[in-house]
PDB file of C-alpha atoms in Angstrom:
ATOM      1  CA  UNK A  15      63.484 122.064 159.771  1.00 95.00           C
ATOM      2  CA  UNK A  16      65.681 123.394 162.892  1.00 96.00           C
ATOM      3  CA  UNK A  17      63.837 120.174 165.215  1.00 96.00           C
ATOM      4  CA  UNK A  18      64.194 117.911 162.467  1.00 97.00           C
ATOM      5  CA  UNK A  19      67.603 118.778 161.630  1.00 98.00           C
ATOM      6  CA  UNK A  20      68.840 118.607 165.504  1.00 98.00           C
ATOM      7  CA  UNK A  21      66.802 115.529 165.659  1.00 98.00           C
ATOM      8  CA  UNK A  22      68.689 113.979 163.012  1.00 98.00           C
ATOM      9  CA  UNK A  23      72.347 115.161 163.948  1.00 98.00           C
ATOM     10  CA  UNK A  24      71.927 113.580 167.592  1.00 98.00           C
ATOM     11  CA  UNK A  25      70.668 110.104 165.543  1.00 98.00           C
ATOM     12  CA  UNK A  26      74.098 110.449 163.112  1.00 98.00           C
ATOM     13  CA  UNK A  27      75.806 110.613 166.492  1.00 98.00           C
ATOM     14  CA  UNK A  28      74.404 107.865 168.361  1.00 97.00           C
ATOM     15  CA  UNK A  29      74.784 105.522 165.725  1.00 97.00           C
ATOM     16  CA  UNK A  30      79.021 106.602 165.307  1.00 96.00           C
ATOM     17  CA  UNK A  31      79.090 105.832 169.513  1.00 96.00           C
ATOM     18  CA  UNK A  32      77.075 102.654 168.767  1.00 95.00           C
ATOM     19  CA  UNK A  33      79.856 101.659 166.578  1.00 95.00           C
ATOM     20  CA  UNK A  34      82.517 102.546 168.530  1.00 95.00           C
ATOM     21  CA  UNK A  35      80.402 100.297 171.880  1.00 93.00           C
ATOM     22  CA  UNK A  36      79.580  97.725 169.674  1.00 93.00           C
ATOM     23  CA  UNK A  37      83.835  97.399 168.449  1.00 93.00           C
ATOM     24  CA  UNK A  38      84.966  97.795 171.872  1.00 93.00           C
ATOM     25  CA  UNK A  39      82.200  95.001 173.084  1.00 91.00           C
ATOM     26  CA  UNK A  40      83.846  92.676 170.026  1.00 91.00           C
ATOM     27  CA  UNK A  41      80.269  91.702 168.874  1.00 91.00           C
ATOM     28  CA  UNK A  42      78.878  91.831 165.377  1.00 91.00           C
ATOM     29  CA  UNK A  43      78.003  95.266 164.683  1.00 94.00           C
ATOM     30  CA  UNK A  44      74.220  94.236 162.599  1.00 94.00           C
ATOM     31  CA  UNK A  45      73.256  91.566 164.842  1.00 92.00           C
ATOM     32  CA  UNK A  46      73.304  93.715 168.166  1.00 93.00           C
ATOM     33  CA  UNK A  47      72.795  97.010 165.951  1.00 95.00           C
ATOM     34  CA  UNK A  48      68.974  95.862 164.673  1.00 93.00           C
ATOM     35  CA  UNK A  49      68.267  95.128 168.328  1.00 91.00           C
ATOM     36  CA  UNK A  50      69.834  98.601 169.472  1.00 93.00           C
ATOM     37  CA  UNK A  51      69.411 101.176 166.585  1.00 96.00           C
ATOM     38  CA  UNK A  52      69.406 104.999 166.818  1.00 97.00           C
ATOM     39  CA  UNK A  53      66.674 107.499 168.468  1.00 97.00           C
ATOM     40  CA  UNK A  54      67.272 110.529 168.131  1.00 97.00           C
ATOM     41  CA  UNK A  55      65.227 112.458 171.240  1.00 97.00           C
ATOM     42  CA  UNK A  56      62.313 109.461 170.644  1.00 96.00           C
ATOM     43  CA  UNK A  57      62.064 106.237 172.796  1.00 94.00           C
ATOM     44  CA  UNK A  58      62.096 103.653 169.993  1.00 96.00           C
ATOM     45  CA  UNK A  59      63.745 103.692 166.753  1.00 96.00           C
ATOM     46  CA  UNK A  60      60.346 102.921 164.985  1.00 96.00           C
ATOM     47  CA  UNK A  61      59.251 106.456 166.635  1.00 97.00           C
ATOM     48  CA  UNK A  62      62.669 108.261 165.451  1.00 98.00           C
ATOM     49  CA  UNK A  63      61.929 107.105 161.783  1.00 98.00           C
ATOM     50  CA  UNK A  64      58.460 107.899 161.551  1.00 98.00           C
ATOM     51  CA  UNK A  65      58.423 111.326 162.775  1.00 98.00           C
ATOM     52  CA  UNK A  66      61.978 112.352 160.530  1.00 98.00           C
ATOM     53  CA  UNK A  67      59.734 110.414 157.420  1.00 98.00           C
ATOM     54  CA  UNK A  68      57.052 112.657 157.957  1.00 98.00           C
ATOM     55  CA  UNK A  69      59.490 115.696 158.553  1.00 98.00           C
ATOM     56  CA  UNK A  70      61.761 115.124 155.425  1.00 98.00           C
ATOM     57  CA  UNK A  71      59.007 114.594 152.936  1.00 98.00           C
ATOM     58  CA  UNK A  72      56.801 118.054 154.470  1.00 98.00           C
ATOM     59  CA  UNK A  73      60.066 120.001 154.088  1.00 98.00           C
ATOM     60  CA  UNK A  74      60.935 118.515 150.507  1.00 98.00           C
ATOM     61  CA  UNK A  75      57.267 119.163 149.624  1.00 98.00           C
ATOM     62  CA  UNK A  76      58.079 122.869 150.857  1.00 97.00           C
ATOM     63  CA  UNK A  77      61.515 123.368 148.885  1.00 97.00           C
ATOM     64  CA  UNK A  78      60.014 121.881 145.757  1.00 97.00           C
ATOM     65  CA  UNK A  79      57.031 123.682 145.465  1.00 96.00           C
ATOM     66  CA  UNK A  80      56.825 126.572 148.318  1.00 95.00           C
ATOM     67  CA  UNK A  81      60.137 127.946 148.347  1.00 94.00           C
ATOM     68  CA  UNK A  82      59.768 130.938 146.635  1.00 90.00           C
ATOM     69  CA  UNK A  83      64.118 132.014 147.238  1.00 93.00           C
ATOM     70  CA  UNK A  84      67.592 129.634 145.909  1.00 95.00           C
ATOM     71  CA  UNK A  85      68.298 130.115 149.909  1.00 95.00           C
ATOM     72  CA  UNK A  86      65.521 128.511 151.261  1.00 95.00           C
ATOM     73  CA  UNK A  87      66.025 125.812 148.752  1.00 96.00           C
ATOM     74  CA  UNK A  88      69.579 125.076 149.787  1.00 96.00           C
ATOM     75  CA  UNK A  89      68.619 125.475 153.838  1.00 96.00           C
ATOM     76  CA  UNK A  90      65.377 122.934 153.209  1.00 97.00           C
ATOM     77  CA  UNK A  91      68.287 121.138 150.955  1.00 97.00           C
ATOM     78  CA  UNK A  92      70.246 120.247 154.196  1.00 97.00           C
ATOM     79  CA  UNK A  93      67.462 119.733 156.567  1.00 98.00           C
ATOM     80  CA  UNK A  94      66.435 117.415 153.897  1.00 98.00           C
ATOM     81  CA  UNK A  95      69.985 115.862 153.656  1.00 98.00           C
ATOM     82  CA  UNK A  96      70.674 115.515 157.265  1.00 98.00           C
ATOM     83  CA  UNK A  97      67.103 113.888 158.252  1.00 98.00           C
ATOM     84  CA  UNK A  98      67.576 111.113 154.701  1.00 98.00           C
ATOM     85  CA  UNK A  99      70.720 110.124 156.542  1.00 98.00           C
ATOM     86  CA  UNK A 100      69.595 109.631 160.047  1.00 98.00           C
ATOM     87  CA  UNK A 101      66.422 107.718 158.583  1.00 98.00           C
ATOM     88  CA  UNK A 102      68.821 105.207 156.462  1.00 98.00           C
ATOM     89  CA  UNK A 103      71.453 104.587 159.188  1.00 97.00           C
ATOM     90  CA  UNK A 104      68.009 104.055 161.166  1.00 97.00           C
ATOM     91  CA  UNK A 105      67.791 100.232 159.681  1.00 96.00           C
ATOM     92  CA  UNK A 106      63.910 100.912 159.435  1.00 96.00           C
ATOM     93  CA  UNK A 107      62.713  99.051 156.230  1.00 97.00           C
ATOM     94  CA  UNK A 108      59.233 100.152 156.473  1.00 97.00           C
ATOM     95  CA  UNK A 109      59.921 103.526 156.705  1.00 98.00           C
ATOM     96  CA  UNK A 110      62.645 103.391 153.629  1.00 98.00           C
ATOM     97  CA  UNK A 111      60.109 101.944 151.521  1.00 98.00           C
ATOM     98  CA  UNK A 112      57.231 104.623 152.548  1.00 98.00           C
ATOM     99  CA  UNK A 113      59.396 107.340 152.238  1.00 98.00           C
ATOM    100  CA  UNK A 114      60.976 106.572 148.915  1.00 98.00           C
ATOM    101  CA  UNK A 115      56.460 106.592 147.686  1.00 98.00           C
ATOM    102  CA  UNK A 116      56.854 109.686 149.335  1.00 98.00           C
ATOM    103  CA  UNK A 117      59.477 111.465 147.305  1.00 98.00           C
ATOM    104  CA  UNK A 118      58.324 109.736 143.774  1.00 98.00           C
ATOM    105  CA  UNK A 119      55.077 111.482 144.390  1.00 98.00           C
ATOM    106  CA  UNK A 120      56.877 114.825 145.024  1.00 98.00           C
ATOM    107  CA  UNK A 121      59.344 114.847 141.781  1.00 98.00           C
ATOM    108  CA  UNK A 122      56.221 113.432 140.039  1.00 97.00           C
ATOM    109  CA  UNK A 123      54.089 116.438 140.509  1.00 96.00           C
ATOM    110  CA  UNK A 124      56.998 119.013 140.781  1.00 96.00           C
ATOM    111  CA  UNK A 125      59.878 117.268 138.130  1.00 94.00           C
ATOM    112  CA  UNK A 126      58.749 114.488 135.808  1.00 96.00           C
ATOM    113  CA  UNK A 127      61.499 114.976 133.594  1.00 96.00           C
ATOM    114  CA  UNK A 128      63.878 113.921 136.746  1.00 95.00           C
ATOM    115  CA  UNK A 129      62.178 110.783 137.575  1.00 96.00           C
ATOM    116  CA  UNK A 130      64.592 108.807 136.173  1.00 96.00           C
ATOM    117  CA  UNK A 131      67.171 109.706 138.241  1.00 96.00           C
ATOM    118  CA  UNK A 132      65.693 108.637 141.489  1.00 96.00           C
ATOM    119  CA  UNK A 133      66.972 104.546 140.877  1.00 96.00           C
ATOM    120  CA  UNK A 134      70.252 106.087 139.564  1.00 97.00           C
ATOM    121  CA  UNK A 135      70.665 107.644 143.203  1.00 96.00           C
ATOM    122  CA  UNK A 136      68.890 104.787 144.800  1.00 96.00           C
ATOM    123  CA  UNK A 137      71.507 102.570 143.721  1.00 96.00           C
ATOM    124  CA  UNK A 138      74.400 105.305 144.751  1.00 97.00           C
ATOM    125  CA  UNK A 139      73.073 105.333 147.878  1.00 96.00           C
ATOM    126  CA  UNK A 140      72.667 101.676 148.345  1.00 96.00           C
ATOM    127  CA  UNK A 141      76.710 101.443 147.597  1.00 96.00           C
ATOM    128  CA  UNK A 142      77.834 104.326 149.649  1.00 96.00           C
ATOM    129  CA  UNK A 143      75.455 103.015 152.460  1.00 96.00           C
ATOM    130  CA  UNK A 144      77.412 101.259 155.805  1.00 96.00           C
ATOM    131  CA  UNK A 145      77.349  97.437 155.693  1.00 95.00           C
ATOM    132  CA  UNK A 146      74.596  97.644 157.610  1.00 95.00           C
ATOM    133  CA  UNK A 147      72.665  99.444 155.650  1.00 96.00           C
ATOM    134  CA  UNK A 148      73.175  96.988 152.777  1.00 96.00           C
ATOM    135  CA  UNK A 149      72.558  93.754 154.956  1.00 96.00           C
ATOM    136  CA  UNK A 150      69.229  95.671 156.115  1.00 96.00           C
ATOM    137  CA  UNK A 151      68.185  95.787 152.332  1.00 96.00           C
ATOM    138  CA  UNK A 152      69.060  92.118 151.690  1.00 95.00           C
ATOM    139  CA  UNK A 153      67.278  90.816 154.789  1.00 95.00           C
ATOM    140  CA  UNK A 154      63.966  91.980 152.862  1.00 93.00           C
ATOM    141  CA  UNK A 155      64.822  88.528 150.634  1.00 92.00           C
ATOM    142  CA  UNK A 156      67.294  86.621 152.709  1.00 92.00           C
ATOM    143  CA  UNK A 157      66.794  87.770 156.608  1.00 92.00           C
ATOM    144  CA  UNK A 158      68.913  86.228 159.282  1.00 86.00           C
ATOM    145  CA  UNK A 159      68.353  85.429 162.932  1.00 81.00           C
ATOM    146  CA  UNK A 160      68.123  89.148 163.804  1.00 82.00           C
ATOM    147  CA  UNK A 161      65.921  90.346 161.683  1.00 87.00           C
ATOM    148  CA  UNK A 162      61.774  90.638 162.232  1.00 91.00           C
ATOM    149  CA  UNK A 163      60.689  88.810 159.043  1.00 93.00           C
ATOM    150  CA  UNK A 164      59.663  85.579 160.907  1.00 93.00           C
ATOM    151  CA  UNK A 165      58.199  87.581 163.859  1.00 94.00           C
ATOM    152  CA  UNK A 166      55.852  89.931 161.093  1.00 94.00           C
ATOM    153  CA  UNK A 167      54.516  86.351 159.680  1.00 93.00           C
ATOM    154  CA  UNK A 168      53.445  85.303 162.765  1.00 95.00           C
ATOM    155  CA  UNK A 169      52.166  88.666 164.491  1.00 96.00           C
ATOM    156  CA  UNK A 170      49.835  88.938 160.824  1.00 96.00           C
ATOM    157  CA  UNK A 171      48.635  85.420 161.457  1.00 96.00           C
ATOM    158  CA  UNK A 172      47.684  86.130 165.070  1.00 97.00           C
ATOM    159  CA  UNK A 173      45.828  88.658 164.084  1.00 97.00           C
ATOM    160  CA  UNK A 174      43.757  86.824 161.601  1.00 97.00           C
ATOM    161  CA  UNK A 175      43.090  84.094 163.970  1.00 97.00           C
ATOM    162  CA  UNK A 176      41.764  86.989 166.195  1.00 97.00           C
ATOM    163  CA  UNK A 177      39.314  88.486 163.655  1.00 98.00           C
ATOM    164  CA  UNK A 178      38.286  84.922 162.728  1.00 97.00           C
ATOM    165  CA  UNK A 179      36.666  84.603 165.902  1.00 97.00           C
ATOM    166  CA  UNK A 180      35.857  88.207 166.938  1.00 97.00           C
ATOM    167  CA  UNK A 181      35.236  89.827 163.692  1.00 97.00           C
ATOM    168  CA  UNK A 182      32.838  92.856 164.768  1.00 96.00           C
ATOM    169  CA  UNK A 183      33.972  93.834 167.871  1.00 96.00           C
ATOM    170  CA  UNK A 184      37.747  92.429 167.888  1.00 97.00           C
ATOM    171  CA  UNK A 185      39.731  91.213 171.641  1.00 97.00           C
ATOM    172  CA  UNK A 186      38.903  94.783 172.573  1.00 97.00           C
ATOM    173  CA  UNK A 187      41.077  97.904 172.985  1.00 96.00           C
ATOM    174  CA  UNK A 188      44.622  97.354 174.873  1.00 95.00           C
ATOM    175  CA  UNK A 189      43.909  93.580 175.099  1.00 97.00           C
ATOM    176  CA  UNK A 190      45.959  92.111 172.280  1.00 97.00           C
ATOM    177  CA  UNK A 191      49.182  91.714 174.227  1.00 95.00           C
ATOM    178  CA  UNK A 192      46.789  90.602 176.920  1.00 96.00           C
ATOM    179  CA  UNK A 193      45.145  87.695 175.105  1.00 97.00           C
ATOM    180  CA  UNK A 194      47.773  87.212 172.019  1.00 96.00           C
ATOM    181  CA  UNK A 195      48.622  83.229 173.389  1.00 95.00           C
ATOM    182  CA  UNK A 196      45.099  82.017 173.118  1.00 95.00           C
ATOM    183  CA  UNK A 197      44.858  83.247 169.318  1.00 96.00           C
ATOM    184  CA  UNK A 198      48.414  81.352 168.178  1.00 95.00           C
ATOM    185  CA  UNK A 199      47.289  78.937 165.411  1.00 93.00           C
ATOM    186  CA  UNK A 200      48.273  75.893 164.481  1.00 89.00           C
ATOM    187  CA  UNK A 201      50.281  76.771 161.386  1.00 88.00           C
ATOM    188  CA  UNK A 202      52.706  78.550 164.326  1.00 89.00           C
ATOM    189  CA  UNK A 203      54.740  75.372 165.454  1.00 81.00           C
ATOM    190  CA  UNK A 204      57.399  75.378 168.473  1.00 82.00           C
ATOM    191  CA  UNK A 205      58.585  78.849 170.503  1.00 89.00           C
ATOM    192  CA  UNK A 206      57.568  82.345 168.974  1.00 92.00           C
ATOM    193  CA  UNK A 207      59.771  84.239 167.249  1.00 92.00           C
ATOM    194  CA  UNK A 208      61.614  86.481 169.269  1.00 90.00           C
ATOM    195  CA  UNK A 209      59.475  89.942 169.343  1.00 92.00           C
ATOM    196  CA  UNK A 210      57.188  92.603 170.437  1.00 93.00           C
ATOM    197  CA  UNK A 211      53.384  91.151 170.740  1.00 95.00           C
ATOM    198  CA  UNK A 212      51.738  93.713 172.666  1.00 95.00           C
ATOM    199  CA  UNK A 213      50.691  94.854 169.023  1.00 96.00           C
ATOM    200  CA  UNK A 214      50.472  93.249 165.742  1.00 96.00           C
ATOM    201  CA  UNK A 215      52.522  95.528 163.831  1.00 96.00           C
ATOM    202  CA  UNK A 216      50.544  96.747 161.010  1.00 97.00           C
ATOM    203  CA  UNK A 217      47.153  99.275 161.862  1.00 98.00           C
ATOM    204  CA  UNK A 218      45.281  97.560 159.470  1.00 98.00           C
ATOM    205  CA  UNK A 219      45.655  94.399 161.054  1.00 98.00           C
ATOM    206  CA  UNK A 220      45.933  95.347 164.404  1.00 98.00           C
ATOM    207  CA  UNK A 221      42.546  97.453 164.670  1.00 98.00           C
ATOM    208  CA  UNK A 222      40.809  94.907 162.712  1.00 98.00           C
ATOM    209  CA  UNK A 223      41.957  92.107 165.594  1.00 98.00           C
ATOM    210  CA  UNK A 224      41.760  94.721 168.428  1.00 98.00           C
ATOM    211  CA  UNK A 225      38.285  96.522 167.826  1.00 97.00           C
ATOM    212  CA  UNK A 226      36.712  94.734 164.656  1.00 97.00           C
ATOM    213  CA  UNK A 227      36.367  95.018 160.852  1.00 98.00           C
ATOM    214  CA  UNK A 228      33.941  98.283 161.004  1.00 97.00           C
ATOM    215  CA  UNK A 229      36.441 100.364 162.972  1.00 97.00           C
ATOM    216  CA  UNK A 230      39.719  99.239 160.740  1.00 97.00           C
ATOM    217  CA  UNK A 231      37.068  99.598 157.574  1.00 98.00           C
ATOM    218  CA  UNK A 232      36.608 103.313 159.163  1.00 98.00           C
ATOM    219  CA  UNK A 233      40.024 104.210 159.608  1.00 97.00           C
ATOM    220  CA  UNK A 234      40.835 103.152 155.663  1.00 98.00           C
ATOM    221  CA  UNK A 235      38.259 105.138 154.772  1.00 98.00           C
ATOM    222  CA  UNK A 236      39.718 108.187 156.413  1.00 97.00           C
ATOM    223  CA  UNK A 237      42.677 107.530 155.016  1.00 98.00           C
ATOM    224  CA  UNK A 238      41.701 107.133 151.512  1.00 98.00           C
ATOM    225  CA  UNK A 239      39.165 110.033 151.937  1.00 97.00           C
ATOM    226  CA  UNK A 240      41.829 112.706 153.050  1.00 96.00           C
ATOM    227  CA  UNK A 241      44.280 111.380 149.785  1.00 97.00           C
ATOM    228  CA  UNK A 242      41.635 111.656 147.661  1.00 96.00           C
ATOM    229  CA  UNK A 243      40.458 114.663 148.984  1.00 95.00           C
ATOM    230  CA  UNK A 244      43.699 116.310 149.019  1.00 96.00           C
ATOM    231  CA  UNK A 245      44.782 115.323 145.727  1.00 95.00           C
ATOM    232  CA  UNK A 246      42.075 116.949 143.956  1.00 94.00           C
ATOM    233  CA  UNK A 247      42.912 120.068 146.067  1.00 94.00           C
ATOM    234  CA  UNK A 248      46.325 120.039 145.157  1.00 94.00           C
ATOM    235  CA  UNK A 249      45.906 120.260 141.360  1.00 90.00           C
ATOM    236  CA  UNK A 250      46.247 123.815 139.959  1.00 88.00           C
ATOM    237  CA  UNK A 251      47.877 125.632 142.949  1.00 92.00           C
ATOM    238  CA  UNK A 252      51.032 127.088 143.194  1.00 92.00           C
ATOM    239  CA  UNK A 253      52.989 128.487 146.263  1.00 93.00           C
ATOM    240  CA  UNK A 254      52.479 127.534 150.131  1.00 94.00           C
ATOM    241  CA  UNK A 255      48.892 126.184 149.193  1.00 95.00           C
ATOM    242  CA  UNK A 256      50.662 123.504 146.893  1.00 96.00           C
ATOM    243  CA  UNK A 257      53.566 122.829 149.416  1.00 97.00           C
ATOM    244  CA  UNK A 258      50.667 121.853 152.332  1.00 97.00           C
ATOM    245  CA  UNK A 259      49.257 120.203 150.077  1.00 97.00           C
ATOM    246  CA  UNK A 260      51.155 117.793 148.224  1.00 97.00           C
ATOM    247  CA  UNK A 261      53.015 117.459 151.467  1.00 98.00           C
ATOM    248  CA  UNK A 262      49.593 116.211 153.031  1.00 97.00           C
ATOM    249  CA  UNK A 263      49.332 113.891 150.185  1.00 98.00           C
ATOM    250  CA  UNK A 264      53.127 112.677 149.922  1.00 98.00           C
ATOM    251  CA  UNK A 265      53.119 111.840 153.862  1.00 98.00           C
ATOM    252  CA  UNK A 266      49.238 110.212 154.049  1.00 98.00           C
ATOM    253  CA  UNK A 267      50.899 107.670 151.356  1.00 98.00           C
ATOM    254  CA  UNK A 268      53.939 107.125 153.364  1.00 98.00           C
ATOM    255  CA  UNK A 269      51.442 107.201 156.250  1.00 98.00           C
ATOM    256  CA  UNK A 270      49.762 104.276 154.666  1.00 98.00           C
ATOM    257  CA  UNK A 271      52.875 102.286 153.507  1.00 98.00           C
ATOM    258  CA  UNK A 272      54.424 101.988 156.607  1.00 98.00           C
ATOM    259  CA  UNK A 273      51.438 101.645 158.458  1.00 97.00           C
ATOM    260  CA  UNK A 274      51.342  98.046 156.822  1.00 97.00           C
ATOM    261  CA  UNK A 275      54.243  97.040 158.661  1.00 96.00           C
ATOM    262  CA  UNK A 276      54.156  99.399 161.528  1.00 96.00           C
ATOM    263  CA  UNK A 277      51.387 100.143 164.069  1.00 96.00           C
ATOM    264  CA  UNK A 278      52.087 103.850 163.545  1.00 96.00           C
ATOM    265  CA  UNK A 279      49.041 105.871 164.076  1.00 96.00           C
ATOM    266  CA  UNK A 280      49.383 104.017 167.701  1.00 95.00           C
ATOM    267  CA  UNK A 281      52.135 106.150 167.881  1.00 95.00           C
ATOM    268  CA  UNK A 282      51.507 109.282 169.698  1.00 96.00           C
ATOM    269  CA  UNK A 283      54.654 111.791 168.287  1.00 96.00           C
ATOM    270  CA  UNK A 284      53.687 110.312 164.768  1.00 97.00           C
ATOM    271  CA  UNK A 285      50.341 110.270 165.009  1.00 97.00           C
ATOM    272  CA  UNK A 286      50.141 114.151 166.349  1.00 97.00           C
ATOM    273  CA  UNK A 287      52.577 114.677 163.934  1.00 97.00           C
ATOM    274  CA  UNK A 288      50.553 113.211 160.909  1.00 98.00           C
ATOM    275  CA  UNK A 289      47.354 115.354 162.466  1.00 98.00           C
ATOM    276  CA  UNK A 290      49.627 118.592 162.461  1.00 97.00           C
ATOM    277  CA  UNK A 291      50.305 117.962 159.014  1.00 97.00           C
ATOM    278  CA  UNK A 292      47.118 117.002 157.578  1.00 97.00           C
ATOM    279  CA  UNK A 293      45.264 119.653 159.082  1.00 96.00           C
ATOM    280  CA  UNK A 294      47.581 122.511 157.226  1.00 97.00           C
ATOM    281  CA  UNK A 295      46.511 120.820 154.029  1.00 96.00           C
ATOM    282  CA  UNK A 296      43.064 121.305 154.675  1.00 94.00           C
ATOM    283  CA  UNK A 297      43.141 124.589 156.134  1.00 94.00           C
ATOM    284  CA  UNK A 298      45.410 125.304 152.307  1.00 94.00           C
ATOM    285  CA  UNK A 299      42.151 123.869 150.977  1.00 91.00           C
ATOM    286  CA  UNK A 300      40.417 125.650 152.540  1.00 88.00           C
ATOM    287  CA  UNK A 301      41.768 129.276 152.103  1.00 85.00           C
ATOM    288  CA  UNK A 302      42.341 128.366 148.427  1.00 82.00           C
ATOM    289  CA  UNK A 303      38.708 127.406 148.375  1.00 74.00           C
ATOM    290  CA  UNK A 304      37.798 130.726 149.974  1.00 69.00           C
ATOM    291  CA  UNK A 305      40.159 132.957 147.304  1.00 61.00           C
ATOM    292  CA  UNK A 306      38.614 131.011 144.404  1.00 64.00           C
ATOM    293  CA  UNK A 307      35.089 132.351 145.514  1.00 63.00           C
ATOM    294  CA  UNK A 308      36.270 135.749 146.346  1.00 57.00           C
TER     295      UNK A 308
END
């Protein structure tokens, strides 16, 4: 919470000074903003966001089902509040949409009744957001020149072209920024989009291209096993056992989500961070397993 909390109050920061640069410079503040968003103590913005997703949703798992004092509530409260607002003035879609899954699965198994509320604040937020914020959500259906829609089409149809012809084994690991040109299809007229093609932006599409349909087939199936697997562990327990828990399952969703946009598990902070956080749910699992016998 302490990490994720200083994390987040040097990303609320950096993106007040990027203001400030970006006034000074006379430029329009979204344009050169998507190119140059926050980062916290990460490299990359895409980093920042996916480690404070996986952060805010463990730590809301924890106050909603672990917390066992009003204090620890309100502390996890802030944490909680301080992380959500570096993550929306991060401009991140992806991780907006995964981590909104996220925290509908936690009120869903903690509050029902308060389900409802979630578009009511949805929509407050959305208003009270920066400009930015709000042009970020309308890109989704009407991008402009700075935003990544165009360059996600054609990364996605690279990558089929790619497991077209290598479908088993794939272009081979660290070779898709390598070999990317040779795989452009037809359907991809004139220049590129402006973008990053040493990956292809999703892990489901990017292991497929880079190392075949077996090894992406593999990783969905670890995915999908440890939900599944944690789900059914989850139901009936109460205390720290159900915060690890339901935390494991709220951030393997988000996990998932974003990981369709995002190559995110190729992500080392995220991907350790993911690990750290998966394995407490199954060591919950197991000790609950273990106290059920006893």
């Amino acid at each position: 919470a302490i990490a994720g909390s200083a994390n987040a109050i040097y990303g609320i920061a950096e993106y007040w000074s990027k203001r400030k640069e970006i006034a000074a410079l006379g430029r329009e503040f979204y344009i050169y903003y998507v190119a140059n968003r926050i980062t916290g103590f990460q490299s990359h913005w895409m980093t920042f966001s996916g480690v404070e997703m996986i952060l805010l949703l463990f730590l809301l798992s924890w106050a909603l089902f672990a917390a066992d004092s009003l204090k620890a509530r309100l502390a996890l409260g802030v944490a909680v509040l301080l992380i959500g607002t570096a993550v929306l003035l991060s401009d991140t879609r992806s991780v907006w949409l995964a981590t909104a899954i996220g925290v509908v699965y936690l009120v869903a198994r903690s509050q029902p009744k308060l389900l409802w509320t979630l578009p009511v604040i949805g929509v407050l937020i959305f208003f009270a957001a920066p400009e930015n914020v709000q042009e970020r959500v309308r890109s989704i259906w009407q991008p402009s020149q700075a935003d990544s829609n165009s360059h996600r089409r054609a990364v996605n149809l690279i990558g089929v072209e790619m497991i077209r012809k290598h479908p088993w084994t794939g272009v081979g690991p660290g070779r898709v920024g390598k070999v990317y040109r040779q795989y452009i299809p037809s359907s991809l007229r004139g220049p590129l989009p402006e973008g990053y093609y040493d990956h292809l932006h999703s892990i489901y599409v990017h292991y497929a291209a880079e190392r075949g349909l077996i090894t992406a087939a593999g990783l969905v199936a670890w995915l999908l096993g440890s939900l599944v697997v944690l789900l059914r562990a989850a139901k009936g327990t109460e205390g720290v056992a159900a915060g690890l828990l339901h935390a494991g399952v709220a951030v393997t969703l988000a996990v998932m989500v974003e990981g369709a946009f995002e190559l995110n598990l190729g992500d080392s902070e995220v991907l350790l961070l993911y690990l750290i956080v998966l394995a407490l749910g199954f060591v919950a699992m197991r000790e609950t397993h273990e106290l059920k016998r006893t």
